Amino acid sequence: MEKVFGRPKSLLAVRTHYCPGCGHGIIHRLLAEVMDELGIRERTVGVAPVGCSVLIYNYIDCDMYEAAHGRAPAIATGCKRVHPELTVFTYQGDGDLAAIGTAEVVHAAARGEQITTIFVNNAVYGMTGGQMAPTTLVGQKTTTSPFGRSAKHSGYPIRMSELLATLEGAAYIARVSVHTPKHILQAKKAIKKAFETQIKGLGFSLVEVLSQCPTIWGLSSKESLDWVEKKMMPYYPLGEFKVPKEEKV
Amino acid sequence: MEKRFMTGNEAIAEAAVQAGCRYFFGYPITPQSELPEYLARRLPEVGGCFLQAESEIAAIYMVFGAAGAGARVLTSSSSPGISLKQEGISYIAGAWLPCVIVNIMRGGPGLGGIQPSQSDYFQATKGGGHGDYRLVVLAPSTVQEAVNLTMEAFDLADKYRTPVMILGDGYLGQMMEPVEFKKRKQQSLPPKDWTLTGAKGRPRRIIKTLYLQPEILEQRNLTLNRRYQEIIKDEIRAETYLTEDAEVIIAAFGTVARIAKSAIRILREKGIKAGLVRPITLFPFPYQTFAQISDKIKKILVVEMNLGQMVEDVKLGVCGKAEVFFYGRTGGMVPSYDEIVVEVEKIVKEP
């Protein structure tokens, strides 16, 4: 009998440490499926972040570095410059990429570094226990914004995709979500496009994935999916903010 | 062999190229900018890559990435920039990656100044970043020695899978001297069977520093420490100069050791038999040299371009067997040979 659905080869058959309802598991799977479909597992090197997904190297079956907080794009740069023939990606959360690692990602994009970044935005610091992130929405309560994020006190959440899309070196920038099956399929398409952008040598590519964190948000899994749609998506609109020039008609 | 007239900064850069280094990541800072400038021209000629990073922090992680990918890789900076690199140096040491880091020291703390200094001795030899690790620290005192030690540094880094620091000062970086680039004998080095190149036909590899179980992290650190013990056993280098008949010893490293040699010649003309011990490796430190010399010579003057850093290691080596005196200038001021002569005369006169 033909097997029509199974575990991607690039995804290791192990239990993850993620909380029930977390988006990382879905996004890891999409990444693994894309690696399988492009046939690049054996020539891919990944860079893990600091944050909930630091242990991604236990789940994805390829060579991997573990970076310091925010520094993944710099490590990816060093690797890619030595091995331009490899496909190099970073997998980063919003605290990692949009706060402590802002300089590294902005300049990797500005250089048109031939790497792909999967940027998971769940509007909080998860691993450290739910502190305010650079992406925390105004009014959102976290352990370090206990009365809700005040714009007057802490400013406004950063829309990284829009910011990065202004850079010439950025070739493909998209924001997707994984809160419904339809959105998951769209997310996969974007991730594949981002890797293809790198493989074609067109420049820096990044996919921002809005992702649910029911544990830290204090919501049920179902409620957290609604929260992505009702709270995050109005501030973080989905779409492609930059596509490679060769695709422009 | 052809001699070339070069600044220390340029000579170190060329030595790195001749040692097989093809990658440089760095950020401009005085007084070492001639080093990256030289490599920006030179590395493309040999199929390498020079990349100016957005910060010292990014630069050291680019080094991390390139080292993990199997390349011989260099970065250079000066004191404030080296402080910024400390986070990454800790990660590189923890991930057991080889690389070479050049620090052309200037006066501190803070922005300090751009004149030569040796005030990063503690930072270089006692840790610098967080965690239980060491750097191999090489302290050249001439441009030629900077060339030789730079070439050797890449072999040491690969041999022990550790970052190696070339610790010079603004004088060494800026000074021009004739140098020759002798081909270094091929060393037998361990195979790089840990590099990330894509897991084609082999199990995947991971380069990481996170070990949440303390039992495992302790084992990692003990392994690292065994490597440091091997380095201490096999890699100590020091120069002794006119110590055989000496009644008083000057201890100095780098540029100051050259000034001390001039002072020693004047002292000997005056009838004071002075000699020099010059540590070339600051880690591993030549404690034994000082232990032996203090069996017969009872007065040692340590001279540094700081307010007393290496002097602590000299005292550890001497272990109370001789009197240890200190003379230092700081903030970019350089001790003159006259000043050293006066200091030596002072301590010799003391009963």
XYZ file of C-alpha atoms in Angstrom:
600
model
C 0.000 0.000 0.000
C 1.315 3.465 -0.853
C 2.229 5.551 2.161
C 0.790 9.013 1.639
C 1.743 10.663 4.891
C 4.677 10.097 7.205
C 7.444 11.694 9.171
C 9.779 13.787 7.005
C 13.248 12.216 6.723
C 14.858 15.405 7.983
C 12.841 15.257 11.220
C 14.257 12.919 13.844
C 11.890 10.389 15.433
C 12.186 11.754 18.966
C 9.866 13.444 21.451
C 10.279 17.197 21.648
C 10.393 19.268 24.812
C 7.792 21.734 23.530
C 4.607 22.475 25.497
C 1.276 21.148 24.199
C -0.156 23.580 21.668
C 3.193 25.250 20.884
C 3.829 26.290 17.294
C 7.481 25.217 17.153
C 6.605 21.569 16.447
C 4.592 22.567 13.389
C 7.289 24.912 12.134
C 10.038 22.302 12.653
C 7.988 19.873 10.598
C 7.483 22.385 7.782
C 11.216 23.059 7.744
C 11.945 19.317 7.565
C 9.387 18.772 4.793
C 10.919 21.594 2.750
C 14.419 20.162 3.267
C 13.175 16.773 2.067
C 11.349 18.178 -0.941
C 14.366 20.230 -2.034
C 16.664 17.258 -1.332
C 19.092 19.430 0.631
C 19.356 17.695 4.019
C 22.916 16.502 3.360
C 24.149 19.899 2.272
C 22.369 22.013 4.841
C 23.803 23.554 7.984
C 21.473 25.121 10.537
C 22.069 27.555 13.378
C 20.020 27.203 16.558
C 19.122 30.250 18.656
C 18.867 30.820 22.380
C 15.271 30.476 23.493
C 12.685 27.694 23.502
C 14.011 26.324 20.220
C 17.658 26.127 21.341
C 17.351 22.331 21.213
C 16.205 22.290 17.567
C 19.420 20.380 16.796
C 17.900 17.434 18.647
C 15.006 17.352 16.188
C 16.289 18.313 12.741
C 18.623 15.790 11.149
C 21.361 18.009 9.729
C 24.653 19.591 10.812
C 23.980 22.382 13.280
C 25.608 25.100 15.328
C 24.158 26.440 18.527
C 24.577 30.211 18.671
C 24.741 32.712 21.494
C 21.636 34.830 21.990
C 20.983 36.795 18.794
C 24.223 35.886 17.039
C 22.924 33.175 14.710
C 23.094 35.301 11.515
C 26.784 36.098 12.193
C 27.609 32.402 12.673
C 25.632 31.544 9.547
C 27.623 34.213 7.692
C 30.945 32.681 8.776
C 29.807 29.225 7.673
C 28.336 30.344 4.362
C 31.444 32.362 3.436
C 33.567 29.250 3.915
C 31.087 26.900 2.211
C 29.062 28.870 -0.364
C 27.852 25.539 -1.790
C 25.915 24.715 1.398
C 22.408 25.836 2.310
C 22.629 27.672 5.621
C 19.661 28.643 7.770
C 19.062 30.192 11.168
C 16.028 29.468 13.323
C 15.358 32.307 15.762
C 12.718 33.567 18.142
C 11.572 37.150 18.574
C 13.635 37.950 21.672
C 16.690 36.486 19.980
C 16.227 38.159 16.603
C 14.370 41.397 17.313
C 16.125 42.516 20.523
C 19.586 41.227 21.337
C 20.292 40.134 17.762
C 18.830 43.086 15.857
C 22.198 44.256 14.554
C 23.186 40.797 13.345
C 20.004 40.152 11.360
C 19.756 43.671 9.929
C 23.326 43.553 8.654
C 23.080 39.994 7.365
C 20.069 41.186 5.342
C 21.839 44.394 4.284
C 24.813 42.388 3.018
C 22.461 40.187 1.058
C 23.970 37.263 2.922
C 22.929 34.062 1.131
C 21.218 32.543 4.157
C 17.636 31.831 5.195
C 16.155 32.841 8.539
C 13.089 31.267 10.082
C 11.876 33.891 12.552
C 9.288 32.638 15.050
C 7.299 35.479 16.588
C 5.142 34.600 19.597
C 5.264 38.043 21.228
C 7.006 36.853 24.414
C 10.240 35.469 25.827
C 9.159 31.849 26.307
C 12.117 29.955 27.708
C 12.971 32.492 30.386
C 9.416 32.408 31.656
C 7.308 34.927 29.781
C 8.955 38.330 29.897
C 8.136 41.212 27.577
C 9.614 40.800 24.095
C 10.342 43.480 21.474
C 7.274 42.062 19.739
C 4.936 42.093 22.764
C 1.754 43.930 21.805
C 0.744 47.188 23.469
C -1.466 46.279 26.430
C -0.228 42.668 26.536
C 0.560 41.441 30.038
C 3.850 39.655 30.636
C 5.931 39.055 33.768
C 7.920 42.231 33.083
C 4.949 44.239 31.844
C 2.530 43.105 34.579
C 0.070 45.942 33.927
C 0.188 45.440 30.181
C 2.821 46.861 27.825
C 2.643 50.615 27.978
C 3.664 52.374 24.771
C 4.608 55.461 26.767
C 6.975 53.474 28.961
C 8.275 50.692 26.675
C 7.516 51.918 23.187
C 5.985 49.863 20.411
C 6.447 46.336 19.117
C 8.788 46.020 16.127
C 7.538 44.782 12.781
C 10.756 43.080 11.699
C 9.554 41.890 8.299
C 8.513 45.375 7.203
C 11.772 46.797 8.568
C 13.972 44.227 6.821
C 12.040 44.534 3.557
C 13.397 48.078 3.172
C 16.917 46.681 2.729
C 18.307 46.165 -0.778
C 20.104 42.965 0.224
C 16.917 41.278 1.435
C 15.545 39.221 -1.454
C 12.575 37.422 0.080
C 10.701 38.544 3.193
C 7.336 37.111 4.187
C 5.133 36.865 7.263
C 3.012 33.750 7.733
C 1.133 32.049 10.525
C 0.500 28.482 11.668
C -2.824 28.871 13.479
C -5.024 27.068 10.916
C -4.328 24.246 8.440
C -4.723 26.706 5.563
C -2.176 29.052 7.073
C 0.184 26.146 7.757
C 0.169 25.249 4.044
C 0.851 28.884 3.149
C 3.670 28.971 5.687
C 5.288 25.958 4.078
C 5.141 27.587 0.659
C 6.893 30.671 2.023
C 9.606 28.619 3.750
C 10.229 26.723 0.524
C 10.429 29.952 -1.429
C 12.902 31.348 1.089
C 15.204 28.328 0.685
C 14.861 28.484 -3.096
C 15.848 32.151 -2.948
C 19.061 31.142 -1.199
C 19.761 28.207 -3.494
C 19.390 30.496 -6.522
C 21.828 32.933 -4.891
C 19.370 35.844 -4.944
C 20.127 37.222 -1.479
C 18.936 37.133 2.103
C 15.602 35.456 2.829
C 13.461 35.464 5.960
C 10.096 34.031 6.884
C 8.468 35.443 10.000
C 6.068 32.915 11.479
C 3.400 34.096 13.918
C 3.202 31.304 16.447
C 1.079 30.477 19.461
C 2.424 30.123 22.989
C -0.546 28.921 25.076
C 1.559 28.267 28.183
C 2.962 31.765 28.545
C -0.134 33.471 27.192
C -2.175 31.609 29.828
C -4.688 30.407 27.249
C -5.979 27.057 26.094
C -4.638 25.760 22.784
C -7.839 26.749 21.003
C -7.881 30.207 22.600
C -4.280 30.783 21.639
C -5.059 30.079 17.980
C -7.793 32.708 18.152
C -5.368 35.105 19.858
C -2.986 34.844 16.913
C -5.792 35.732 14.523
C -7.518 38.415 16.577
C -4.630 40.093 18.396
C -1.442 39.438 16.455
C -2.570 39.507 12.836
C -4.082 43.001 12.942
C -0.708 44.402 14.090
C 1.428 41.901 12.155
C -0.283 41.549 8.767
C 0.530 38.410 6.783
C 1.999 38.557 3.304
C 5.097 38.795 1.172
C 6.919 42.061 1.796
C 9.681 41.437 -0.650
C 10.052 38.906 -3.453
C 13.138 38.232 -5.563
C 13.542 40.585 -8.488
C 13.455 37.774 -11.043
C 9.898 36.993 -9.949
C 8.656 40.506 -10.496
C 6.699 40.789 -13.712
C 65.712 35.073 1.922
C 64.008 38.294 0.863
C 63.357 40.770 3.655
C 60.327 43.037 3.611
C 59.973 46.294 5.496
C 56.556 46.203 7.160
C 54.551 47.441 10.116
C 53.721 44.878 12.775
C 50.055 45.022 11.804
C 50.763 44.258 8.135
C 53.349 41.629 8.967
C 50.936 39.746 11.216
C 48.351 39.866 8.429
C 50.789 38.469 5.854
C 51.971 35.814 8.299
C 48.375 34.679 8.739
C 47.949 34.339 4.965
C 51.166 32.329 4.730
C 49.933 30.098 7.557
C 46.938 29.175 5.428
C 44.403 31.581 6.911
C 41.864 32.504 4.232
C 39.160 34.193 6.306
C 39.174 37.404 8.287
C 36.250 39.034 10.068
C 36.762 42.268 11.950
C 35.785 45.811 12.707
C 37.988 48.917 12.454
C 39.740 50.269 15.540
C 42.971 52.196 16.101
C 45.835 51.200 16.376
C 45.331 47.948 14.452
C 43.351 49.020 11.365
C 46.290 48.418 8.989
C 45.860 44.718 9.673
C 42.309 44.396 8.250
C 43.177 46.946 5.540
C 46.051 44.755 4.402
C 43.860 41.646 4.351
C 41.054 43.414 2.480
C 43.533 43.660 -0.424
C 45.444 40.454 0.175
C 42.840 37.760 0.873
C 41.034 38.057 -2.488
C 44.420 37.378 -4.187
C 44.552 33.935 -2.580
C 40.872 33.069 -2.984
C 40.024 34.001 0.605
C 37.378 36.221 2.092
C 37.745 39.447 4.053
C 34.521 40.703 5.575
C 34.044 43.854 7.634
C 31.401 43.088 10.242
C 28.865 45.460 11.771
C 30.429 45.078 15.212
C 33.158 43.274 17.107
C 30.444 40.995 18.445
C 29.284 39.963 14.987
C 32.902 39.608 13.852
C 33.801 37.103 16.546
C 30.699 35.016 15.757
C 31.574 35.039 12.077
C 34.897 33.633 13.257
C 32.918 31.033 15.250
C 30.990 30.075 12.111
C 34.046 29.894 9.870
C 36.072 27.939 12.438
C 33.202 25.481 12.844
C 33.113 25.105 9.070
C 36.751 23.986 9.197
C 38.620 27.098 8.066
C 41.707 28.770 9.465
C 40.313 32.119 10.529
C 41.619 35.344 12.040
C 40.181 38.396 13.733
C 41.998 41.375 15.158
C 41.142 44.349 17.274
C 42.403 46.614 20.011
C 41.465 46.703 23.672
C 37.888 48.141 23.673
C 37.054 45.940 20.701
C 38.539 42.889 22.387
C 36.264 43.536 25.363
C 33.296 43.330 22.995
C 34.600 40.052 21.596
C 34.852 38.397 25.002
C 31.374 36.845 24.841
C 32.184 35.129 21.570
C 35.649 34.073 22.730
C 34.026 32.252 25.647
C 31.667 30.452 23.218
C 34.559 29.581 20.877
C 36.551 28.145 23.784
C 33.470 26.261 25.034
C 32.738 24.855 21.572
C 36.378 23.720 21.196
C 36.958 25.740 18.041
C 40.376 26.891 16.813
C 40.997 30.489 15.759
C 43.544 33.267 16.139
C 42.699 36.616 17.741
C 45.071 39.585 17.617
C 44.911 42.264 20.313
C 47.041 45.339 19.585
C 46.568 46.889 23.006
C 45.899 50.556 23.705
C 45.365 52.439 26.945
C 42.205 51.875 28.965
C 39.891 51.562 30.827
C 36.938 52.617 28.695
C 37.849 54.272 25.432
C 41.143 55.173 27.106
C 43.508 56.352 24.414
C 45.169 55.105 21.259
C 48.732 54.951 22.584
C 50.392 51.609 23.384
C 49.612 49.760 26.584
C 49.812 46.312 28.161
C 46.809 46.742 30.377
C 44.848 43.793 28.946
C 47.214 41.216 30.465
C 44.661 40.104 33.049
C 41.864 39.965 30.480
C 43.969 37.886 28.090
C 45.492 35.454 30.559
C 42.919 35.068 33.329
C 39.729 34.432 31.398
C 38.238 37.579 29.880
C 34.845 36.090 29.150
C 32.690 33.924 31.403
C 33.335 30.302 32.270
C 36.235 27.962 32.980
C 38.493 28.511 29.996
C 41.900 29.814 28.971
C 43.439 31.305 25.871
C 46.898 30.487 24.661
C 48.486 33.944 24.767
C 51.605 34.753 22.733
C 53.456 38.032 23.316
C 55.875 38.976 20.521
C 58.406 41.728 21.106
C 59.612 42.337 17.539
C 57.843 42.400 14.198
C 59.786 39.307 13.137
C 58.689 37.473 16.248
C 55.106 38.593 15.610
C 55.357 36.925 12.190
C 56.780 33.692 13.585
C 54.300 33.490 16.456
C 51.325 34.258 14.214
C 52.248 31.324 11.984
C 52.720 29.127 15.027
C 49.450 30.341 16.555
C 47.395 28.689 13.808
C 49.109 25.353 14.440
C 48.615 25.657 18.208
C 44.943 26.519 17.694
C 44.408 23.454 15.491
C 46.501 21.185 17.708
C 44.579 21.972 20.883
C 41.228 23.134 19.373
C 41.479 26.406 21.228
C 41.469 30.109 20.464
C 44.979 31.598 20.516
C 45.654 35.276 21.159
C 48.536 37.323 19.814
C 48.963 40.031 22.447
C 50.864 43.002 21.128
C 50.697 46.712 21.787
C 50.307 49.830 19.671
C 54.071 50.111 19.240
C 54.405 46.633 17.818
C 51.439 47.206 15.516
C 52.678 50.535 14.149
C 56.444 49.981 14.159
C 58.158 49.085 10.860
C 60.949 46.523 10.803
C 62.511 44.259 8.188
C 60.960 40.804 8.307
C 61.243 37.543 6.461
C 58.566 34.925 6.044
C 60.170 31.539 6.443
C 57.978 28.633 5.536
C 57.029 26.844 8.709
C 57.719 23.136 8.948
C 54.574 21.085 8.335
C 53.192 20.079 11.730
C 51.349 16.869 12.355
C 47.931 18.064 13.472
C 44.849 16.118 14.513
C 42.240 15.594 11.751
C 39.329 18.039 11.787
C 36.667 15.354 12.094
C 34.184 17.662 13.794
C 33.563 20.365 11.191
C 30.138 21.256 9.789
C 30.101 20.630 6.065
C 26.654 19.112 5.533
C 25.896 15.622 6.829
C 26.531 13.856 3.525
C 27.052 10.142 4.071
C 27.766 10.530 7.775
C 25.814 11.190 10.994
C 25.040 14.860 11.609
C 27.418 16.914 13.745
C 26.557 19.579 16.287
C 28.771 22.387 17.569
C 27.365 23.642 20.821
C 28.136 24.914 24.297
C 24.859 24.197 26.148
C 25.092 21.241 28.523
C 22.191 21.385 30.950
C 23.293 18.370 32.964
C 26.052 19.472 35.339
C 27.699 16.025 35.236
C 28.207 16.341 31.495
C 29.302 19.975 31.598
C 31.823 19.104 34.285
C 33.256 16.374 32.043
C 33.470 18.830 29.122
C 35.325 21.306 31.294
C 37.648 18.630 32.645
C 38.498 17.627 29.084
C 39.244 21.250 28.306
C 41.373 21.457 31.418
C 43.379 18.370 30.431
C 44.152 20.168 27.190
C 45.350 23.208 29.153
C 47.575 20.945 31.253
C 49.126 19.559 28.052
C 49.670 23.124 26.842
C 51.342 23.982 30.154
C 53.550 20.910 29.849
C 54.630 21.383 26.232
C 54.202 24.949 25.057
C 55.862 27.321 27.513
C 58.298 29.732 25.870
C 60.489 32.364 27.519
C 63.651 34.215 26.582
C 66.450 34.791 29.058
C 69.032 37.480 28.304
C 72.303 37.908 30.222
C 70.942 36.050 33.239
C 73.986 33.785 33.765
C 76.028 36.257 35.812
C 73.188 38.602 36.753
C 72.691 40.061 40.207
C 69.339 41.614 39.345
C 66.655 40.535 36.881
C 64.209 42.602 34.895
C 61.024 40.785 33.910
C 59.088 42.257 30.995
C 57.116 41.119 27.956
C 56.527 42.512 24.478
C 57.735 46.004 23.655
C 58.838 46.719 27.234
C 61.321 43.833 27.069
C 63.138 45.609 24.218
C 63.392 48.788 26.247
C 64.623 46.698 29.172
C 67.427 45.297 27.000
C 68.660 48.834 26.328
C 68.502 49.555 30.054
C 70.481 46.382 30.776
C 73.285 47.444 28.421
C 73.557 50.807 30.199
C 73.421 49.166 33.643
C 76.221 46.791 32.692
C 78.351 49.723 31.517
C 77.767 51.163 34.974
C 78.873 47.892 36.565
C 75.454 46.574 37.546
C 74.980 43.048 36.235
C 71.375 43.043 35.131
C 69.615 40.374 33.093
C 66.182 39.856 31.524
C 63.498 37.210 31.643
C 60.935 37.703 28.917
C 57.858 35.486 28.937
C 56.857 34.776 25.324
C 53.846 32.681 26.274
C 51.800 34.580 28.867
C 49.520 31.574 29.125
C 51.063 29.133 29.766
C 53.222 31.346 31.999
C 56.883 30.381 32.553
C 56.551 30.069 36.341
C 59.382 27.543 36.412
C 61.838 29.976 34.815
C 61.165 32.417 37.640
C 61.283 29.658 40.261
C 64.749 28.625 39.059
C 66.152 32.092 38.631
C 65.048 33.171 42.107
C 67.136 30.343 43.616
C 70.235 32.455 42.981
C 69.088 35.970 42.096
C 67.282 37.739 44.908
C 66.016 40.924 43.252
C 63.561 41.041 40.371
C 62.072 44.182 38.855
C 58.927 43.696 36.811
C 58.336 46.461 34.265
C 55.037 46.772 32.444
C 52.928 49.292 30.552
C 50.219 48.973 33.187
C 50.012 49.357 36.938
C 50.987 45.811 37.839
C 49.445 42.766 36.168
C 52.119 40.264 35.079
C 53.895 41.050 38.343
C 51.329 38.818 40.086
C 52.389 35.819 38.001
C 56.071 36.594 38.550
C 55.421 36.559 42.302
C 53.671 33.180 41.972
C 56.724 31.821 40.155
C 59.209 33.300 42.606
C 57.130 32.105 45.542
C 58.815 34.282 48.141
C 62.370 33.249 47.239
C 63.324 36.708 45.915
C 62.140 40.255 46.351
C 59.857 41.336 43.506
C 59.680 45.047 42.665
C 57.448 46.758 40.163
C 57.708 49.723 37.840
C 54.938 50.605 35.415
C 53.625 53.407 33.243
C 50.007 53.511 32.217
C 47.472 55.259 30.007
C 49.648 55.007 26.894
C 52.850 56.215 28.553
C 55.902 54.086 27.783
C 58.681 53.549 30.329
C 62.012 54.836 28.992
C 65.273 52.939 29.465
C 66.490 55.816 31.672
C 63.567 55.296 34.018
C 64.261 51.557 34.163
C 67.964 52.214 34.890
C 67.013 54.486 37.794
C 64.600 51.879 39.204
C 67.178 49.092 38.989
C 69.833 51.268 40.640
C 67.359 52.010 43.422
C 66.606 48.367 44.211
C 70.228 47.262 43.908
C 71.219 49.886 46.515
C 68.594 48.636 48.972
C 70.105 46.326 51.585
